[in-house]
């Protein structure tokens, strides 16, 4: 798997114009390519992060750090701990791997701490919980009082009010005082004392029961009111949401790939305006995240990135996918065009000639990594051996040899494999000429 940047083309150049360049290319010699289009041309994006005064290309994302190469060594730059200067360079790229992305959606959202619905619900639940506790406590106190909980072993009589019990207690106390005044002693005095004590206990218990019952009813009414308030809170929350004071961006999609992606990461770029309708405040947000290994089974991905000004306006967005430092195509890649092997090769040659004007170079492999079926049929020696291929000035393979002097031809099986490979032609002062290319099949990137 590989991607090849075609930086010579302007990002603003329409893909249809680029395709016209291919269609106008001279006729090619060599075997006819199958009608399939296994390559994708698309507008990619190179992300760079500043370290000191210099910018370095991001090759990977590890946890919460960017991975760059500085002085030949991998270096991690934490995303947290302050702001970073980032650059995103649109670059036309070619890839032989395309991830399948379905259900992609990117929209404004709320962070949990600022979501009006969650805020209202949380406050309503807190109030309801407190009132529910108070109501339960009041009910317990009422039951305890009704069962003599305030004087152990003295449940008040049924059918008597607290006022009646207090009158009985006053009468019993008066009788006790009169008995003492009249010289009552022994069993008579004990009977008066017991009657007064029981009547006082009944009066206290019934008074406490009535108070607790009243408190219980009041707290129950408050709880009912809180439940009603919760319904109104939801209504008010929807009214708050209608104000659209979003402070985050959310993206959701499913991703899979027939070619396993061992070290994938994504970069989401968002262009926004701080205030709706304000044409002068276009700003950007860049979000990068490492993903688990991706295979043929679709994975659900959810992104929520906060820190945006409340009420911002979403202008446009793009999401880019990378694996082991190389960007790959996807169903949502900007300006994507499916290409056959030979059409892809024409783009690569244009880039090659542009980057090597006036130079003299040997021929070299460009594109045509054997497919899985062909690769399985090769022996380990065939995959890793060095072959020498005679190349036309158009970059087409002519003959394949096992030695540098091109005296020993390889077998028919290798000649068949070589027919599917395309080569950068040799250059003499920038002009394409025939030549000989050194080839190791296992080293082909695309």
Coordinates of C-alpha atoms in Angstrom, one line a residue:
X1 CA 0.0 0.0 0.0
X2 CA 1.3 3.4 -0.9
X3 CA 0.3 6.9 -1.7
X4 CA 2.2 9.1 -4.1
X5 CA 1.9 12.9 -3.7
X6 CA 1.4 14.8 -7.0
X7 CA 2.2 18.2 -5.6
X8 CA 2.8 19.8 -9.0
X9 CA -0.9 20.0 -9.6
X10 CA -2.7 22.9 -8.1
X11 CA -5.3 21.9 -5.5
X12 CA -7.7 24.2 -7.3
X13 CA -7.3 22.3 -10.6
X14 CA -10.5 20.4 -11.4
X15 CA -10.1 16.7 -11.5
X16 CA -11.9 16.6 -14.9
X17 CA -9.1 18.7 -16.4
X18 CA -6.5 16.2 -14.9
X19 CA -8.5 13.3 -16.4
X20 CA -8.4 15.1 -19.8
X21 CA -4.6 15.0 -19.6
X22 CA -4.7 11.3 -19.3
X23 CA -7.2 10.8 -22.1
X24 CA -5.0 12.9 -24.3
X25 CA -1.9 10.8 -23.5
X26 CA -0.2 9.0 -26.4
X27 CA -1.1 5.5 -27.2
X28 CA 0.8 2.9 -25.1
X29 CA 2.4 -0.3 -26.2
X30 CA 2.5 -3.5 -24.3
X31 CA -0.2 -5.8 -23.0
X32 CA -3.8 -4.6 -22.6
X33 CA -4.7 -3.7 -19.1
X34 CA -7.9 -5.2 -17.5
X35 CA -10.9 -2.8 -17.4
X36 CA -10.7 -2.7 -13.6
X37 CA -9.7 0.6 -11.9
X38 CA -7.9 -0.4 -8.7
X39 CA -6.3 3.1 -8.1
X40 CA -7.8 6.2 -6.8
X41 CA -6.7 9.8 -7.5
X42 CA -8.0 12.2 -4.8
X43 CA -7.2 15.4 -3.0
X44 CA -5.3 14.5 0.1
X45 CA -3.9 16.5 2.9
X46 CA -0.5 16.7 4.5
X47 CA -0.6 17.7 8.2
X48 CA 2.5 19.3 9.7
X49 CA 3.1 20.5 13.3
X50 CA 5.6 23.1 14.5
X51 CA 8.5 22.3 16.7
X52 CA 10.4 25.4 17.4
X53 CA 10.6 27.5 14.2
X54 CA 10.3 24.5 11.9
X55 CA 7.3 22.4 10.7
X56 CA 7.5 18.6 10.6
X57 CA 5.1 16.3 8.7
X58 CA 2.9 14.1 10.9
X59 CA 3.6 10.5 10.1
X60 CA 1.5 8.9 12.8
X61 CA -0.7 9.6 15.9
X62 CA 0.2 7.7 19.1
X63 CA -2.3 8.1 21.9
X64 CA -2.5 11.8 22.4
X65 CA 0.7 12.7 20.6
X66 CA 1.7 13.5 17.0
X67 CA 4.6 11.4 15.7
X68 CA 7.1 13.2 13.5
X69 CA 10.6 12.5 12.3
X70 CA 13.3 14.9 13.5
X71 CA 17.0 14.2 12.7
X72 CA 16.1 10.8 11.5
X73 CA 14.4 9.7 14.8
X74 CA 10.8 9.4 15.6
X75 CA 9.7 12.1 18.0
X76 CA 6.3 12.5 19.8
X77 CA 4.8 15.9 20.3
X78 CA 1.9 15.8 22.8
X79 CA -1.3 17.4 21.7
X80 CA -2.1 18.6 25.2
X81 CA -0.2 21.1 27.3
X82 CA -0.9 24.2 25.1
X83 CA -1.7 25.1 21.6
X84 CA 0.2 23.9 18.5
X85 CA 0.8 25.6 15.2
X86 CA -0.5 23.2 12.6
X87 CA -0.5 23.4 8.8
X88 CA -2.7 21.5 6.4
X89 CA -1.5 21.3 2.8
X90 CA -3.9 20.0 0.2
X91 CA -2.1 17.6 -2.1
X92 CA -3.2 15.5 -5.0
X93 CA -2.5 11.9 -4.2
X94 CA -2.7 8.5 -5.8
X95 CA -3.5 5.3 -3.7
X96 CA -4.0 1.7 -4.4
X97 CA -6.0 1.3 -1.1
X98 CA -9.4 2.7 -0.5
X99 CA -11.3 2.4 2.8
X100 CA -15.0 1.9 2.7
X101 CA -16.7 4.7 4.7
X102 CA -20.5 4.6 5.2
X103 CA -23.0 6.8 7.1
X104 CA -20.5 9.7 7.4
X105 CA -22.1 12.6 9.2
X106 CA -20.5 15.7 10.6
X107 CA -22.5 18.4 12.4
X108 CA -22.5 20.9 15.2
X109 CA -23.1 19.4 18.7
X110 CA -22.8 20.2 22.4
X111 CA -20.2 19.0 24.9
X112 CA -21.9 17.2 27.8
X113 CA -21.3 20.1 30.2
X114 CA -23.1 22.5 27.9
X115 CA -26.0 20.4 26.5
X116 CA -29.2 22.2 27.6
X117 CA -31.1 18.9 27.9
X118 CA -28.5 17.3 30.1
X119 CA -28.2 20.4 32.2
X120 CA -31.9 20.7 32.8
X121 CA -32.3 17.0 33.5
X122 CA -29.4 16.9 35.9
X123 CA -30.7 19.8 37.9
X124 CA -34.3 18.4 37.9
X125 CA -33.0 15.0 39.1
X126 CA -31.0 16.6 41.9
X127 CA -34.1 18.5 43.2
X128 CA -36.3 15.4 42.8
X129 CA -33.9 13.2 44.7
X130 CA -33.6 15.6 47.6
X131 CA -37.4 16.0 47.9
X132 CA -37.9 12.3 47.5
X133 CA -35.5 11.7 50.5
X134 CA -37.4 14.3 52.6
X135 CA -40.7 12.7 51.7
X136 CA -39.5 9.2 52.7
X137 CA -38.1 10.5 56.0
X138 CA -41.4 12.3 56.8
X139 CA -43.3 9.1 56.0
X140 CA -41.1 7.1 58.3
X141 CA -41.5 9.6 61.1
X142 CA -45.3 9.5 60.7
X143 CA -45.4 5.7 60.8
X144 CA -43.1 5.6 63.8
X145 CA -45.2 8.2 65.6
X146 CA -48.5 6.4 64.8
X147 CA -47.0 3.2 66.4
X148 CA -45.7 4.8 69.5
X149 CA -42.2 5.3 68.2
X150 CA -41.6 8.3 70.5
X151 CA -42.5 6.4 73.7
X152 CA -41.4 2.8 73.6
X153 CA -44.3 0.4 74.2
X154 CA -47.0 3.1 74.1
X155 CA -48.9 3.0 70.9
X156 CA -51.6 5.7 71.0
X157 CA -55.3 4.5 70.9
X158 CA -57.0 4.3 67.6
X159 CA -59.7 6.8 66.7
X160 CA -58.5 9.6 69.1
X161 CA -57.3 13.0 68.0
X162 CA -54.3 14.7 69.4
X163 CA -56.6 17.4 70.9
X164 CA -58.7 14.8 72.7
X165 CA -55.6 13.1 74.0
X166 CA -54.3 16.3 75.4
X167 CA -57.6 17.0 77.2
X168 CA -57.4 13.4 78.7
X169 CA -53.8 14.0 79.8
X170 CA -54.8 17.3 81.4
X171 CA -57.7 15.6 83.3
X172 CA -55.4 12.8 84.4
X173 CA -52.8 15.3 85.7
X174 CA -55.5 17.2 87.6
X175 CA -56.7 13.9 89.2
X176 CA -53.1 13.0 90.2
X177 CA -52.6 16.5 91.8
X178 CA -56.0 16.2 93.7
X179 CA -55.2 12.7 94.9
X180 CA -51.8 13.9 96.3
X181 CA -53.5 16.9 98.0
X182 CA -56.1 14.6 99.6
X183 CA -53.4 12.3 101.0
X184 CA -53.7 9.3 98.5
X185 CA -51.1 6.7 99.1
X186 CA -50.2 3.2 98.1
X187 CA -52.1 1.5 95.3
X188 CA -54.4 4.5 94.9
X189 CA -51.5 6.9 94.3
X190 CA -49.8 4.4 91.9
X191 CA -53.0 4.1 89.9
X192 CA -53.3 7.9 89.5
X193 CA -49.6 8.2 88.5
X194 CA -49.9 5.4 85.9
X195 CA -53.0 6.9 84.4
X196 CA -51.4 10.4 84.1
X197 CA -48.3 8.9 82.5
X198 CA -50.2 6.9 79.9
X199 CA -52.4 9.9 79.0
X200 CA -49.4 12.2 78.6
X201 CA -47.6 9.6 76.4
X202 CA -50.7 9.2 74.2
X203 CA -51.0 13.0 73.8
X204 CA -47.4 13.3 72.9
X205 CA -47.5 10.4 70.3
X206 CA -50.7 11.6 68.7
X207 CA -49.4 15.2 68.5
X208 CA -46.1 14.0 66.9
X209 CA -48.0 11.7 64.5
X210 CA -50.2 14.5 63.3
X211 CA -47.2 16.8 62.8
X212 CA -45.3 14.1 60.9
X213 CA -48.3 13.3 58.7
X214 CA -48.6 17.0 57.8
X215 CA -44.9 17.1 57.0
X216 CA -45.2 14.0 54.9
X217 CA -48.1 15.5 52.9
X218 CA -46.2 18.7 52.4
X219 CA -43.1 16.9 51.1
X220 CA -45.3 14.6 48.9
X221 CA -46.8 17.7 47.4
X222 CA -43.3 19.2 46.8
X223 CA -42.2 15.9 45.1
X224 CA -45.2 16.0 42.8
X225 CA -44.4 19.6 42.0
X226 CA -40.8 18.6 41.2
X227 CA -42.0 16.0 38.8
X228 CA -44.1 18.6 37.1
X229 CA -41.2 20.9 37.0
X230 CA -39.1 18.2 35.4
X231 CA -41.6 18.1 32.5
X232 CA -41.3 21.9 32.2
X233 CA -37.5 21.6 32.3
X234 CA -37.5 19.3 29.3
X235 CA -39.7 21.9 27.5
X236 CA -37.3 24.7 28.4
X237 CA -34.3 22.6 27.4
X238 CA -35.7 22.2 23.9
X239 CA -36.3 26.0 23.8
X240 CA -32.6 26.4 24.8
X241 CA -31.5 24.0 22.1
X242 CA -33.4 26.0 19.5
X243 CA -31.0 28.8 20.2
X244 CA -28.2 26.6 18.7
X245 CA -25.4 27.6 21.0
X246 CA -23.4 24.6 19.9
X247 CA -19.8 24.4 21.3
X248 CA -18.6 21.2 19.7
X249 CA -18.5 19.3 16.4
X250 CA -19.5 15.6 16.1
X251 CA -18.7 13.1 13.4
X252 CA -20.0 9.5 13.0
X253 CA -19.3 6.9 10.5
X254 CA -18.4 3.2 9.9
X255 CA -15.1 2.2 8.3
X256 CA -13.7 -1.0 6.9
X257 CA -11.0 -2.0 4.4
X258 CA -10.3 -5.1 2.4
X259 CA -6.6 -4.3 2.8
X260 CA -5.9 -4.5 6.5
X261 CA -4.8 -1.1 8.0
X262 CA -2.3 -1.9 10.7
X263 CA -1.6 1.6 12.1
X264 CA -4.5 3.9 11.0
X265 CA -5.2 7.4 12.1
X266 CA -7.6 10.1 11.0
X267 CA -7.5 13.9 10.6
X268 CA -10.7 15.9 10.7
X269 CA -10.4 19.5 9.5
X270 CA -13.3 21.9 10.2
X271 CA -13.7 25.4 8.9
X272 CA -16.0 27.6 10.9
X273 CA -17.1 31.1 11.7
X274 CA -17.4 32.4 15.2
X275 CA -20.7 34.2 14.4
X276 CA -23.3 33.1 11.8
X277 CA -23.3 35.4 8.8
X278 CA -19.9 37.0 9.7
X279 CA -17.8 36.6 6.6
X280 CA -14.7 37.9 8.2
X281 CA -14.0 35.3 11.0
X282 CA -13.3 32.1 9.1
X283 CA -11.2 29.9 11.4
X284 CA -10.1 26.2 11.4
X285 CA -10.0 23.3 13.9
X286 CA -7.9 20.2 13.3
X287 CA -8.6 17.0 15.2
X288 CA -6.3 13.9 14.9
X289 CA -6.9 10.5 16.5
X290 CA -5.4 7.0 16.3
X291 CA -7.7 4.1 15.5
X292 CA -7.6 0.4 16.2
X293 CA -6.5 -1.9 13.4
X294 CA -9.1 -1.8 10.6
X295 CA -10.1 -4.9 8.6
X296 CA -13.0 -6.0 6.5
X297 CA -15.5 -5.9 9.4
X298 CA -17.0 -2.3 9.7
X299 CA -16.1 -0.4 12.8
X300 CA -18.2 2.4 14.3
X301 CA -16.3 5.6 15.0
X302 CA -17.7 8.5 17.0
X303 CA -15.9 11.8 17.3
X304 CA -16.8 14.7 19.7
X305 CA -14.5 17.7 19.8
X306 CA -15.3 20.7 22.0
X307 CA -13.7 24.0 22.5
X308 CA -15.6 25.9 19.7
X309 CA -17.2 29.3 20.4
X310 CA -20.8 28.8 21.4
X311 CA -23.2 29.5 18.5
X312 CA -20.5 29.0 15.8
X313 CA -21.4 28.4 12.2
X314 CA -20.0 25.3 10.5
X315 CA -18.6 26.3 7.1
X316 CA -17.2 23.0 5.7
X317 CA -15.2 19.9 6.8
X318 CA -13.1 17.1 5.5
X319 CA -11.9 13.8 7.0
X320 CA -8.7 12.1 5.8
X321 CA -7.5 8.6 6.6
X322 CA -3.9 7.4 7.0
X323 CA -2.1 4.1 7.6
X324 CA 1.6 3.8 8.7
X325 CA 2.2 7.4 7.7
X326 CA 0.6 7.2 4.2
X327 CA -2.7 8.7 3.3
X328 CA -5.2 6.3 1.7
X329 CA -8.3 7.0 -0.3
X330 CA -11.9 6.6 1.0
X331 CA -15.5 6.9 -0.1
X332 CA -15.5 10.5 1.3
X333 CA -12.2 11.6 -0.1
X334 CA -12.5 15.0 -1.9
X335 CA -12.4 15.0 -5.7
X336 CA -11.8 11.2 -6.0
X337 CA -11.5 9.5 -9.4
X338 CA -11.0 5.8 -10.0
X339 CA -8.2 5.0 -12.4
X340 CA -6.9 2.0 -14.2
X341 CA -3.2 1.0 -13.8
X342 CA -2.1 2.7 -17.0
X343 CA -4.1 5.9 -16.3
X344 CA -2.5 6.0 -12.9
X345 CA 0.9 5.5 -14.4
X346 CA 0.4 8.5 -16.8
X347 CA -0.1 10.7 -13.8
X348 CA 3.0 9.4 -12.1
X349 CA 5.0 10.0 -15.2
X350 CA 3.9 13.6 -15.5
X351 CA 5.0 14.1 -11.9
X352 CA 8.3 12.3 -12.6
X353 CA 9.2 14.3 -15.6
X354 CA 8.3 17.6 -13.8
X355 CA 10.4 16.8 -10.8
X356 CA 13.5 15.7 -12.8
X357 CA 13.8 18.3 -15.6
X358 CA 17.2 18.3 -17.1
X359 CA 18.4 15.3 -15.1
X360 CA 20.0 12.0 -16.2
X361 CA 18.6 9.0 -14.3
X362 CA 18.3 5.2 -14.7
X363 CA 15.0 3.5 -15.2
X364 CA 13.2 2.4 -12.0
X365 CA 9.9 0.6 -11.0
X366 CA 6.9 2.8 -10.6
X367 CA 3.6 0.8 -10.3
X368 CA 2.3 -2.7 -10.6
X369 CA 2.7 -4.6 -7.4
X370 CA 1.5 -8.2 -8.1
X371 CA -2.0 -8.9 -6.8
X372 CA -2.5 -11.4 -4.0
X373 CA -3.2 -14.3 -6.3
X374 CA -0.1 -13.7 -8.3
X375 CA 2.0 -13.1 -5.2
X376 CA 0.9 -16.4 -3.6
X377 CA 2.0 -18.2 -6.8
X378 CA 5.6 -16.7 -6.6
X379 CA 8.3 -18.5 -4.8
X380 CA 10.2 -16.7 -2.0
X381 CA 13.3 -16.5 -4.3
X382 CA 11.2 -14.9 -7.0
X383 CA 9.8 -12.4 -4.6
X384 CA 13.2 -11.4 -3.2
X385 CA 15.5 -11.9 -6.1
X386 CA 17.0 -9.1 -8.2
X387 CA 15.8 -9.0 -11.8
X388 CA 16.9 -6.6 -14.6
X389 CA 14.3 -5.4 -17.0
X390 CA 14.7 -3.7 -20.4
X391 CA 12.4 -0.7 -20.5
X392 CA 11.1 1.3 -23.4
X393 CA 11.2 5.1 -23.4
X394 CA 7.4 5.0 -22.6
X395 CA 8.2 3.0 -19.4
X396 CA 6.9 -0.3 -20.7
X397 CA 8.7 -3.6 -19.9
X398 CA 10.3 -5.4 -22.8
X399 CA 12.4 -8.3 -21.5
X400 CA 13.4 -9.6 -18.1
X401 CA 16.8 -11.0 -17.1
X402 CA 18.4 -12.6 -14.1
X403 CA 21.8 -10.9 -14.5
X404 CA 22.9 -7.2 -14.9
X405 CA 24.5 -7.9 -18.3
X406 CA 21.1 -9.0 -19.5
X407 CA 22.5 -12.3 -20.9
X408 CA 20.3 -14.7 -19.0
X409 CA 16.6 -14.4 -19.5
X410 CA 14.2 -15.2 -16.7
X411 CA 11.5 -17.8 -17.2
X412 CA 8.1 -17.4 -18.9
X413 CA 6.4 -17.1 -15.5
X414 CA 8.5 -14.1 -14.6
X415 CA 8.0 -12.6 -18.0
X416 CA 4.3 -12.8 -17.5
X417 CA 4.5 -11.1 -14.1
X418 CA 6.7 -8.3 -15.4
X419 CA 4.1 -7.4 -18.1
X420 CA 1.9 -5.9 -15.5
X421 CA 4.5 -3.6 -14.1
X422 CA 5.1 0.0 -15.3
X423 CA 8.5 1.8 -15.0
X424 CA 9.8 5.3 -14.9
X425 CA 11.8 5.5 -18.1
X426 CA 15.5 6.4 -18.1
X427 CA 16.2 10.1 -18.5
X428 CA 19.0 11.8 -20.5
X429 CA 19.0 15.5 -19.6
X430 CA 15.3 15.2 -18.8
X431 CA 14.4 13.4 -22.0
X432 CA 12.9 9.8 -21.7
X433 CA 15.0 7.1 -23.3
X434 CA 15.1 3.3 -23.2
X435 CA 17.1 1.7 -20.4
X436 CA 17.4 -1.1 -17.8
X437 CA 15.7 -1.1 -14.5
X438 CA 16.7 -3.1 -11.4
X439 CA 13.6 -4.8 -9.9
X440 CA 12.8 -6.7 -6.7
X441 CA 9.2 -7.7 -6.6
X442 CA 8.9 -7.6 -2.8
X443 CA 10.0 -4.0 -2.8
X444 CA 7.2 -2.7 -5.0
X445 CA 5.1 -0.3 -3.0
X446 CA 2.1 0.1 -5.3

